[in-house]
XYZ file of C-alpha atoms in Angstrom:
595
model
C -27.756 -6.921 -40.619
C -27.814 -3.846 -42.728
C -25.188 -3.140 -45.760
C -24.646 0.121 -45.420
C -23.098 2.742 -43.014
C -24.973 4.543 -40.866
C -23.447 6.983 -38.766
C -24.836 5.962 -35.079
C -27.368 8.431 -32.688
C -25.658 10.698 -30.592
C -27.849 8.651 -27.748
C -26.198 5.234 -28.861
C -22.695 6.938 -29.326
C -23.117 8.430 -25.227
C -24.261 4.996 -24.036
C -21.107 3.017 -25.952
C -18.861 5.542 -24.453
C -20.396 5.372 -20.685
C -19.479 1.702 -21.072
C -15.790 2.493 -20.727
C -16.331 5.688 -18.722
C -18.666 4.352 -16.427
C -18.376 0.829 -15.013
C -20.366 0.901 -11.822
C -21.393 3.469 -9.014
C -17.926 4.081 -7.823
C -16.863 5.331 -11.626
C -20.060 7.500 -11.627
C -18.872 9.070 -8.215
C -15.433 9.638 -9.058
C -15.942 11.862 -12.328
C -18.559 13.751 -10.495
C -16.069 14.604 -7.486
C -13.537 15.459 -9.855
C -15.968 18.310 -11.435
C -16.442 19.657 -8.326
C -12.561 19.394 -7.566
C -12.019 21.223 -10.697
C -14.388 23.704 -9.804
C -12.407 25.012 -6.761
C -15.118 23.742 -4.307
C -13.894 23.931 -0.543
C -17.239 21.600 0.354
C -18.094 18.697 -0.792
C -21.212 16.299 -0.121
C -21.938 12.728 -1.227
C -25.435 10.997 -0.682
C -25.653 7.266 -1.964
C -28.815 4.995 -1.726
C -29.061 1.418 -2.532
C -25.306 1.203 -2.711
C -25.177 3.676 -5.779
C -28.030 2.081 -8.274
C -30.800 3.759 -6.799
C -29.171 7.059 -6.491
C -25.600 9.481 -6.028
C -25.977 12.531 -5.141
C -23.193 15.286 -5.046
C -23.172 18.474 -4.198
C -20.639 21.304 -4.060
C -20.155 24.869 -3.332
C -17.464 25.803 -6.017
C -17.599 28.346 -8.978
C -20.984 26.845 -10.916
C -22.341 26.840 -14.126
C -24.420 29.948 -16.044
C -27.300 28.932 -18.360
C -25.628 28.563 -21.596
C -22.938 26.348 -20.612
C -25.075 23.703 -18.878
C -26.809 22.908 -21.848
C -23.383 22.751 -23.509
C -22.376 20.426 -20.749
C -24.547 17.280 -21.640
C -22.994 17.525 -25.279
C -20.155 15.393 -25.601
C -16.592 16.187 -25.714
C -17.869 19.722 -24.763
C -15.377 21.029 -21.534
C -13.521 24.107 -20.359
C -11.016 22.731 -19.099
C -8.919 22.109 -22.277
C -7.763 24.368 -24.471
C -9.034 23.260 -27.975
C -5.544 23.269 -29.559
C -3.490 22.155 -27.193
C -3.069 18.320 -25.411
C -0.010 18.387 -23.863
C -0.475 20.569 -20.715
C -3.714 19.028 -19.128
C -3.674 21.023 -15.520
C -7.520 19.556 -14.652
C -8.629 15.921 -13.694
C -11.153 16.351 -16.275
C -10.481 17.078 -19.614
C -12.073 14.596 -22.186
C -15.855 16.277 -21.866
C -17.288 12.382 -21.728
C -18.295 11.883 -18.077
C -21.243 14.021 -17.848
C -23.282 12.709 -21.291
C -22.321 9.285 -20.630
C -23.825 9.440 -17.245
C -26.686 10.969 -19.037
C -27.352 8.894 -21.134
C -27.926 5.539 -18.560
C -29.561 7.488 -15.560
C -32.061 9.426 -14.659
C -30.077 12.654 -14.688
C -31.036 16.107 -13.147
C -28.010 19.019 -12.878
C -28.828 22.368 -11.167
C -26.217 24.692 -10.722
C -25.378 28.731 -10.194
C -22.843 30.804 -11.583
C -20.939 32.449 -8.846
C -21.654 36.175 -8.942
C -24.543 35.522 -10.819
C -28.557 35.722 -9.088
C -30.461 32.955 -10.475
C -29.610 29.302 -10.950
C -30.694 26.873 -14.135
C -31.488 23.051 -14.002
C -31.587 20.506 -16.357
C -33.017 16.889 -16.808
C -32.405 14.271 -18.956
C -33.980 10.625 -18.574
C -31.998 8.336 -20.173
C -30.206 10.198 -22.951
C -33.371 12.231 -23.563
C -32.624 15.923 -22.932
C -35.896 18.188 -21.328
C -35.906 21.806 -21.304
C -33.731 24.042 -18.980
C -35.365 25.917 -16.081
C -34.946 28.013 -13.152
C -33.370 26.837 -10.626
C -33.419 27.666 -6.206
C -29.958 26.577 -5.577
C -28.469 28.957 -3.889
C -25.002 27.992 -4.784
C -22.329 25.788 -6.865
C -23.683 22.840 -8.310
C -25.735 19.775 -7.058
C -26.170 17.026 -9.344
C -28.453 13.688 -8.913
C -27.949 10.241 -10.446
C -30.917 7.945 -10.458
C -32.063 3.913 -10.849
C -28.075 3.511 -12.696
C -28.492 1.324 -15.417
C -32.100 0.887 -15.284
C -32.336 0.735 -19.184
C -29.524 -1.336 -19.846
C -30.297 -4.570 -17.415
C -27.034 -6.855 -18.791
C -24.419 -3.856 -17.398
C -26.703 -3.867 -14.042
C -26.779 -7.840 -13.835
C -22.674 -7.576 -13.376
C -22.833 -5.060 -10.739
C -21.358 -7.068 -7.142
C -23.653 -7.311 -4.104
C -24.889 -3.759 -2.481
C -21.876 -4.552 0.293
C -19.258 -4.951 -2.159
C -20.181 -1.684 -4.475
C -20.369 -0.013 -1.061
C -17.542 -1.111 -0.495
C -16.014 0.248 -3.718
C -17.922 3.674 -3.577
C -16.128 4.221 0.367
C -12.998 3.102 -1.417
C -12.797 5.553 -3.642
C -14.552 8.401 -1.712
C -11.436 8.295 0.476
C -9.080 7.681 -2.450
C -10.066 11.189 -3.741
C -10.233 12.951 -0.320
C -6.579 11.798 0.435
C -5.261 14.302 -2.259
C -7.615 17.363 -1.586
C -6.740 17.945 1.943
C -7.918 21.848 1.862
C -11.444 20.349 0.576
C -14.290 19.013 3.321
C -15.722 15.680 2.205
C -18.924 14.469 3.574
C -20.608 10.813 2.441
C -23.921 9.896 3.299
C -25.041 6.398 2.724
C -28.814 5.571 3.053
C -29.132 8.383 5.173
C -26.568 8.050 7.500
C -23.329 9.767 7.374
C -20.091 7.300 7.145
C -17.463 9.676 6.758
C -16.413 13.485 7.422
C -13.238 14.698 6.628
C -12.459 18.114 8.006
C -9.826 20.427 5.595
C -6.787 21.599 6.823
C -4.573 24.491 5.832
C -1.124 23.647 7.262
C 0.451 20.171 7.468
C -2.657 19.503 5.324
C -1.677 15.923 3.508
C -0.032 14.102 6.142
C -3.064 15.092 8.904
C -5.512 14.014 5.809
C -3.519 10.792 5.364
C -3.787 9.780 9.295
C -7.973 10.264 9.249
C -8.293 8.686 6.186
C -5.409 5.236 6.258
C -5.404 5.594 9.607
C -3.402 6.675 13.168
C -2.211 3.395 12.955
C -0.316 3.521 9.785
C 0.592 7.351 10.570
C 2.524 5.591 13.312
C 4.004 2.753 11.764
C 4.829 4.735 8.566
C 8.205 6.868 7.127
C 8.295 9.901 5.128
C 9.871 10.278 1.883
C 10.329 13.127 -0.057
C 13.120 13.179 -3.246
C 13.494 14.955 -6.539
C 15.166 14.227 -9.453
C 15.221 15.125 -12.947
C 11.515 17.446 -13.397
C 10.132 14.187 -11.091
C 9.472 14.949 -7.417
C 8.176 12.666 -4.785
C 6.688 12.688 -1.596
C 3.948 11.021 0.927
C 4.198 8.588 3.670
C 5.409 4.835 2.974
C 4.682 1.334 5.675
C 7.203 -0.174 7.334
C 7.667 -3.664 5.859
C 6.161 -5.029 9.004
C 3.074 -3.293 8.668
C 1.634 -4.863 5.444
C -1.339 -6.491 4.112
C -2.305 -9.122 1.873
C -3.399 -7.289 -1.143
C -2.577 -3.637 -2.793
C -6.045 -1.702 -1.918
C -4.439 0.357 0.559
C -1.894 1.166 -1.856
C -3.189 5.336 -2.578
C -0.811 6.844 -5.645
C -1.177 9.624 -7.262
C 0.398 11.554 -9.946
C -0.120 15.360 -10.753
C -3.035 15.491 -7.833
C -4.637 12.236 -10.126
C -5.481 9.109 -8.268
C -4.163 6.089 -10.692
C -3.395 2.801 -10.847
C 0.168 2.233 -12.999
C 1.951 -1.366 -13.423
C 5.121 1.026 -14.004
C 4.724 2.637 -10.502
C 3.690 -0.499 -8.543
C 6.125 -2.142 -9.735
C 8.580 -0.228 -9.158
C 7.354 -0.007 -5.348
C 7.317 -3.635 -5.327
C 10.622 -3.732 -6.331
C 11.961 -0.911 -3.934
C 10.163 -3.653 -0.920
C 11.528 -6.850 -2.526
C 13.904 -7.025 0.143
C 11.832 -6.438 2.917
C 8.385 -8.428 1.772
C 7.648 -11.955 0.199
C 5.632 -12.017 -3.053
C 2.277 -12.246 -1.255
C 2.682 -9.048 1.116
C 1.748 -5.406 0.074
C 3.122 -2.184 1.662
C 0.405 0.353 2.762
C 1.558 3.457 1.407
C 0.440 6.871 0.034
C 2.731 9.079 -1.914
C 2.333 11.813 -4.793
C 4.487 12.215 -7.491
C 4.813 15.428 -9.266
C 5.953 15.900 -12.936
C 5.625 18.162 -15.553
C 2.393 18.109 -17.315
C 3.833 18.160 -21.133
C 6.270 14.904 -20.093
C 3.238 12.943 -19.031
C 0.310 11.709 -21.086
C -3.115 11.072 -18.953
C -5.284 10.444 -22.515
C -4.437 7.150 -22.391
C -7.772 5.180 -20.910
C -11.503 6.898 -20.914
C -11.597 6.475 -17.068
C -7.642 8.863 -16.777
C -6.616 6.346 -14.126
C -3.520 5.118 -16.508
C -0.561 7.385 -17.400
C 2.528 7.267 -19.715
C 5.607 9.297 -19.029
C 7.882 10.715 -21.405
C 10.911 9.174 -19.130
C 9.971 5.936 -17.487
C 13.060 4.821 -15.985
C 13.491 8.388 -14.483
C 10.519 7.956 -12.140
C 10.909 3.963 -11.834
C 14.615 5.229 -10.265
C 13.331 7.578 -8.628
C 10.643 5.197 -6.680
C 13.015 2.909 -5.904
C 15.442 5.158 -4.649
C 13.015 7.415 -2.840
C 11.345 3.892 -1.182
C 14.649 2.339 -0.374
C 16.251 5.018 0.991
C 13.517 5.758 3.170
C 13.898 1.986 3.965
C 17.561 1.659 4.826
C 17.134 4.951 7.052
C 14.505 3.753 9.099
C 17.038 1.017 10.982
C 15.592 -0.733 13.692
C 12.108 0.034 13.116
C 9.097 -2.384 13.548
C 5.799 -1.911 13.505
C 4.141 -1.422 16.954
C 1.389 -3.546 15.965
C 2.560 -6.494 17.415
C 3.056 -5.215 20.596
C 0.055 -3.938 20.993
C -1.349 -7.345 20.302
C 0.679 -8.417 22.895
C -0.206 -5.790 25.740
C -4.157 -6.271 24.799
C -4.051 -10.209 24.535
C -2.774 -9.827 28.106
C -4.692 -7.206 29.625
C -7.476 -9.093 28.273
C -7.259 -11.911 30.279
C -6.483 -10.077 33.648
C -9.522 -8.387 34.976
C -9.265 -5.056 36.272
C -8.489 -4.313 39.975
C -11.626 -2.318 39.637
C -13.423 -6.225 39.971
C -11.840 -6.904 42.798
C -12.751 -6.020 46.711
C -11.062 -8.033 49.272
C -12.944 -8.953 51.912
C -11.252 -10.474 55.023
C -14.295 -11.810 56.840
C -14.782 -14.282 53.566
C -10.952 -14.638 54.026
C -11.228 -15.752 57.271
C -13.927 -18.190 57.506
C -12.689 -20.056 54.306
C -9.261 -20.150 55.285
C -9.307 -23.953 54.918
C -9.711 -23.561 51.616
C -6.210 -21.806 50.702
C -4.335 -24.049 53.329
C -0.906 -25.328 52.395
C -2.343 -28.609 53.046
C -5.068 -28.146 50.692
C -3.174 -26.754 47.746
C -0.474 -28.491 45.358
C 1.535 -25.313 44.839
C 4.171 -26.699 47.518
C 4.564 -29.679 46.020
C 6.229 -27.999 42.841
C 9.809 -27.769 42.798
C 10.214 -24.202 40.740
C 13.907 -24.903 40.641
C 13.795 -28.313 38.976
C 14.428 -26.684 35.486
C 11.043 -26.705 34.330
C 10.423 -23.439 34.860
C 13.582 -22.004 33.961
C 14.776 -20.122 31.143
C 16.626 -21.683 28.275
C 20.062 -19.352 29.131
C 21.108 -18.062 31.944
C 19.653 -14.970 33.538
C 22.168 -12.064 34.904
C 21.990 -8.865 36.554
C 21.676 -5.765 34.445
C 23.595 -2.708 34.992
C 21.797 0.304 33.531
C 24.896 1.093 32.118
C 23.907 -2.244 29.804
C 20.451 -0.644 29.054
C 21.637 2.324 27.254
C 21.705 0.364 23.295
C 18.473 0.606 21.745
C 17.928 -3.020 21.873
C 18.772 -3.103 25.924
C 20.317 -6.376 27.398
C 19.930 -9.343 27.343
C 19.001 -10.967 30.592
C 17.357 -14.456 29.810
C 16.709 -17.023 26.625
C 13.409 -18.714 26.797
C 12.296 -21.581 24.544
C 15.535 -21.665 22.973
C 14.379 -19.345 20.594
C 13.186 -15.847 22.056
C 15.509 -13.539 23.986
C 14.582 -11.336 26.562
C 16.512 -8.125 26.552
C 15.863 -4.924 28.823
C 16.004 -1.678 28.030
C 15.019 2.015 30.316
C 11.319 1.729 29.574
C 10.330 -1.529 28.693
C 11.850 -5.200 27.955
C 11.661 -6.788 24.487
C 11.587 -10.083 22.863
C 13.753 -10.898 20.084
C 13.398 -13.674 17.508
C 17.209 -15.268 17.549
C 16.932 -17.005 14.081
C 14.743 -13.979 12.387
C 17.136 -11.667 13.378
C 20.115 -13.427 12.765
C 18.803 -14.577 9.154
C 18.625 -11.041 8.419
C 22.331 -10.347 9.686
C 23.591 -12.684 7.872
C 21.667 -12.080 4.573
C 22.847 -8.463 4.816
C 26.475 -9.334 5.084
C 26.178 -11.839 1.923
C 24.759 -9.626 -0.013
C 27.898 -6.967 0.936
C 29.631 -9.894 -0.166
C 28.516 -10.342 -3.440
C 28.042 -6.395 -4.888
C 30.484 -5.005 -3.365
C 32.551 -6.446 -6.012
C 32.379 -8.565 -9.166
C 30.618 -12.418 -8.993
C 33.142 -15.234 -9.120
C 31.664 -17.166 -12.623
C 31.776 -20.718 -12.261
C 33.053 -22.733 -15.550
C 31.346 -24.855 -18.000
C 33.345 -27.702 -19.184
C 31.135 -28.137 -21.888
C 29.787 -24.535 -22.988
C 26.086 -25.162 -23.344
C 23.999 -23.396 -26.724
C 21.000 -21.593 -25.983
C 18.283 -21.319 -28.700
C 16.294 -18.342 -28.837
C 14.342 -16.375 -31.098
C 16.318 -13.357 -32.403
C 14.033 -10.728 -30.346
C 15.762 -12.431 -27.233
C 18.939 -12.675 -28.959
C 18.958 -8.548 -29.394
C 18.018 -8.249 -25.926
C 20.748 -10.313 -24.435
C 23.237 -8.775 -26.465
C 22.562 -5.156 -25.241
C 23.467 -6.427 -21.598
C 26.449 -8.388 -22.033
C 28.777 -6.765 -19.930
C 26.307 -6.425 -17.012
C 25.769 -9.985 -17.425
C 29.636 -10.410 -17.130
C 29.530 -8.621 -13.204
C 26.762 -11.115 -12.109
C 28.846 -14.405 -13.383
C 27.062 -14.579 -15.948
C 29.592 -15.494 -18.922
C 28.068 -15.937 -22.428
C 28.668 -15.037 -26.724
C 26.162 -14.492 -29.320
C 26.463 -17.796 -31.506
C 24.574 -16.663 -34.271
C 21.353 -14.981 -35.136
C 19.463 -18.034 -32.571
C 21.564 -19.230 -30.338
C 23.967 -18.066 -27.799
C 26.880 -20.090 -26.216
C 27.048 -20.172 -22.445
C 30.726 -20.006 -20.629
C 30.396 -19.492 -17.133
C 27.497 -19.134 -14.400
C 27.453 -17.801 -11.008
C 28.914 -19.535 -8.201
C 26.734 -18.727 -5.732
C 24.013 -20.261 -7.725
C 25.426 -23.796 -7.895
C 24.367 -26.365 -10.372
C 21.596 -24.538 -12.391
C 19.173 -24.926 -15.394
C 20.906 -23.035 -17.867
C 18.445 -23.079 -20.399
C 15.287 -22.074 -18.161
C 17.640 -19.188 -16.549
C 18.594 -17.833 -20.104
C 14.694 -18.029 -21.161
C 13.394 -16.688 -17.949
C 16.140 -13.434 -18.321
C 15.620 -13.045 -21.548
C 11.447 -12.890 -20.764
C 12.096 -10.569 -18.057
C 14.320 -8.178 -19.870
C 11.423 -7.512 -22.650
C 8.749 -6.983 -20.008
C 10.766 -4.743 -17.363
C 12.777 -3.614 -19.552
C 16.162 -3.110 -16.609
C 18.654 -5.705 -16.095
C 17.975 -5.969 -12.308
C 16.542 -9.532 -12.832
C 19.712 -11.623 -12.306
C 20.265 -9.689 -9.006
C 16.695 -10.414 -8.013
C 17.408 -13.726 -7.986
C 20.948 -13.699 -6.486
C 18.887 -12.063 -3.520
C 16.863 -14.731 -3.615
C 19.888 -16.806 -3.287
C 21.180 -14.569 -0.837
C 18.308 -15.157 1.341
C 17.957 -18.872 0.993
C 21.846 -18.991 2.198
C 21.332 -16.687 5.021
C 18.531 -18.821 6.361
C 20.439 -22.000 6.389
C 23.667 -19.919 8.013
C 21.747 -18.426 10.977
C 21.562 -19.302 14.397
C 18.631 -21.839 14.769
C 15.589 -22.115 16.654
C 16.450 -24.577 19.170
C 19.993 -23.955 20.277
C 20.916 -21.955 23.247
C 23.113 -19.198 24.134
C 24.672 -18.026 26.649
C 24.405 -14.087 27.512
C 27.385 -13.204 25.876
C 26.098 -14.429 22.843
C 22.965 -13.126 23.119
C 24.118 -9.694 23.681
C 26.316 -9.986 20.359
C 23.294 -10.335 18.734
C 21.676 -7.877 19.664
C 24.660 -5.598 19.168
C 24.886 -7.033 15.269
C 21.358 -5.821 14.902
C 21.769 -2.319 16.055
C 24.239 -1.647 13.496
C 22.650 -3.883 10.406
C 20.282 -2.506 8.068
C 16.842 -3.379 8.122
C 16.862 -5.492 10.980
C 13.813 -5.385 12.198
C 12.219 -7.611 9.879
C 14.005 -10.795 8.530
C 14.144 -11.566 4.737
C 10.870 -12.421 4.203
C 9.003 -9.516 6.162
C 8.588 -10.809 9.460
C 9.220 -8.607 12.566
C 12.823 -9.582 14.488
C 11.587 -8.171 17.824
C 8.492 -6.637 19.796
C 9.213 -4.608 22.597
C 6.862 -4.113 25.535
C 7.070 -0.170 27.288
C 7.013 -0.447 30.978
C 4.253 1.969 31.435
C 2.647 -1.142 29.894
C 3.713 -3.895 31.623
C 2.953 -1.673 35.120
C -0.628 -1.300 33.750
C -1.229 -4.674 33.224
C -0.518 -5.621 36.485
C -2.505 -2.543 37.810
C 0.068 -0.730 38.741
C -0.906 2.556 36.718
């Protein structure tokens, strides 16, 4: 080890930078698609070999490059998209002039670009750090740049690369996450030759078309818009239905200012906007774009400019939440179709098409012995003896009946399903589900509509905590005091505890204190308490509803299903499940051939 200071290689200093910049292929894409972004290009192309190592390739057609700034451009923290005074009003994805010199400096490297309005075109090389001499160039237009054997020189970043599927993987991932937001921008990706993906730009309804080829028609049609301002925040995009979720947040596409990112303030405050609708281990599919001034947010906070601070947090964490559950509350009945198309496919799936069949009454005739009463059992099965028959009575429907959304009911089967019919279709309601949810959204009308009853201590219980806690507590007092939550500061470590919340019963006091208290300094709101008296809520709600198992007769059943028209959120019970499916007729009449 040396004893003095030496100030480092510009080389060295590019290749410790690319190791935040640049963590894999997918990084190395992403800052090159946001030059060409920022250079106004209407077409973009991506070629990838050997899943990104062996080489990325991107080409554009937007403004370009003239001689003397592209040998500027492999300096670091050389840009033009900054000016050199000012910070605070970053209008570009790029800004921090690293990308391009990092990438430089652990690749093969070769940019070629043309100034637009200008003849002739320059390239550049640089292998590994080491910058050649710039040259003419035969592009014709904008700028191509090429991205060779990633990592080659530096083997202990490439041994911590993922398989090629699972880099692929990442590189499609992000491909779409950037094509999402540029709607009036073609985006073409080539992978070992082939192309994957092609999305067209649009000029009018431009997002939301974008959206559905990218996410999906599916989630286009399970999905509710949202659009809301407040303060110098806006909001808008298209947010899942709570039955249309998956098990993890990668189809979760945010973006702030046009900038794809990944904030613990914003999904957080999305989970919390679905914590009545989804268990813990359920994500919404969602894409929306918030909008804010550029000098109230701060995008210098990480290398790779996927994390942001705002100047006013708890503006845009209401405004999520509000936006989301809004959206929510509004969208009533709704389920995701999903499940009924699962349904309609499982059965036409097992019912070959009439197309198969060709009757053919000689064969009829001369094996007629075959399907004689006396040879078959059906006959012998009594279809009235009960076991065929539905749990509840069936009744005749007047189409007078049919008019509610949710139809009428006409049978219970299983003691747990009823059958309802509507104009167009029939559907089948879970009983308890849907009830649970009724139930759990009258409690909860209960409880904040109006203060919490607080149940006495008859021995007030001391809390010890460190002072930090202590402050926070303190602050929140009074909130505390509309949950049923009753307590005084003791002293400097210790609070005294009065009262709890009914509703909660006999409770740890201590761990409920601590856990609060833990909360409050990590979120930062007092919404915690609540959280857990919906938790409550739900628990109660389950144990109150109409179980699986018991029957009921039509009049009952047709309560129900009254109930749920005019509750919120009934089409999923507490913990994200859909209530009902619902079959169309032109369905049914197709499965059977009919159509």
């Amino acid at each position: 080890m040396k004893n003095k200071i030496i100030k480092l290689s510009e080389n060295v200093i590019n290749q410790i930078a690319a190791g935040e910049v640049i963590e894999r292929p997918a990084s190395v894409m992403k800052e090159l698609i946001e030059n060409s972004i920022d250079a106004s290009s209407a077409n973009i192309k991506i070629y990838i070999m050997g899943s990104g190592r062996d080489c990325i390739k991107v080409i554009d057609d937007g403004i370009g490059i003239n001689e003397k700034q592209l040998v500027l451009a492999l300096e670091r923290h050389a840009t033009s998209k900054l000016d050199s005074s000012d910070l605070t009003k970053i209008n570009f994805l790029g800004f921090r002039g690293e990308a391009l010199p990092s990438i430089a400096s652990i690749s093969d490297f070769s940019i070629s670009s043309i100034k637009k309005g200008l003849k002739n075109g320059w390239e550049l090389n640089s292998y590994f750090g080491k910058v050649g001499n710039i040259k003419p160039s035969r592009l014709k237009q904008g700028t191509s740049i090429e991205v060779k054997n990633l990592f080659k020189l530096t083997p202990a970043r490439l041994k911590f690369l993922k398989t090629d599927r699972t880099e692929t993987g990442m590189l499609i991932d992000m491909f779409k996450k950037l094509s999402i937001v540029n709607s009036e921008t073609t985006f073409q990706l080539f992978i070992d030759g082939v192309e994957r993906l092609n999305f067209l730009s649009y000029s009018s309804n431009s997002i939301e078309k974008r959206i559905c080829d990218v996410v999906g028609k599916e989630f286009y049609d399970n999905s509710i818009a949202i659009e809301s301002s407040r303060g110098d925040a806006s909001i808008r995009g298209l947010i899942g239905i709570p039955t249309y979720s998956k098990g993890s947040g990668r189809s979760q596409y945010i973006y702030v200012n046009g900038r794809a990112v990944s904030d613990r303030l914003i999904t957080g405050a999305i989970r919390g906007a679905y914590s009545d609708y989804l268990p813990r281990n359920r994500f919404p599919i969602l894409s929306i774009f918030i909008d804010v001034a550029p000098e109230s947010l701060d995008v210098n906070v990480h290398p790779n400019k996927a994390e942001v601070r705002f100047e006013n947090e708890q503006n845009i964490r209401a405004l999520i939440v509000g936006s989301i559950k809004k959206a929510l509350f509004s969208s009533g009945l709704k389920t995701s179709n999903v499940n009924s198309d699962k349904i309609f496919k499982s059965i036409k799936n097992k019912f070959p098409s009439n197309s198969n069949y060709h009757y053919d009454r000689e064969f009829s005739t001369k094996n007629s012995d075959i399907f004689s009463s006396e040879q078959s059992n059906f006959r012998e099965i009594d279809i009235n003896n009960g076991q065929f028959s539905p749990s509840g009575k069936t009744h005749k429907v007047g189409s007078d009946n049919q008019d509610y959304p949710l139809g009428s009911a006409v049978a219970q089967v299983h003691k747990n399903y009823i059958v309802s019919q509507t104009l167009d279709g029939l559907i089948l309601i879970d009983q308890h589900a849907a009830h649970e949810r009724i139930v759990y959204e009258e409690i909860k009308r209960a409880i904040f509509g109006k203060p919490i009853k607080s149940q006495a201590i008859l021995i007030p219980e001391i809390v010890e905590l460190d002072e930090l806690s202590i402050s926070i507590l303190s602050e929140h007092i009074e909130e505390f005091k509309k949950l049923g939550l009753l307590f005084d500061i003791n002293d400097s470590k210790s609070i005294i505890v009065n009262g709890t919340p009914d509703l909660l019963g006999e409770v740890n006091i201590l761990k409920l204190v601590k856990d609060l208290s833990e909360n409050l300094m990590n979120e930062n709101n007092s919404q915690s308490l609540k959280g857990l008296l919906d938790e409550v809520c739900s628990a109660m709600a389950c144990h109150g509803s109409v179980r699986a198992g018991r029957e009921l007769d039509i009049k009952e059943m047709n309560a129900l299903l009254r109930k749920m028209e005019i509750t919120p959120n009934s089409g999923q019970c507490n913990h994200g499940r859909p209530t009902y499916v619902k079959l169309e007729l032109i369905d049914i009449e197709s499965i059977f051939g009919r159509r």
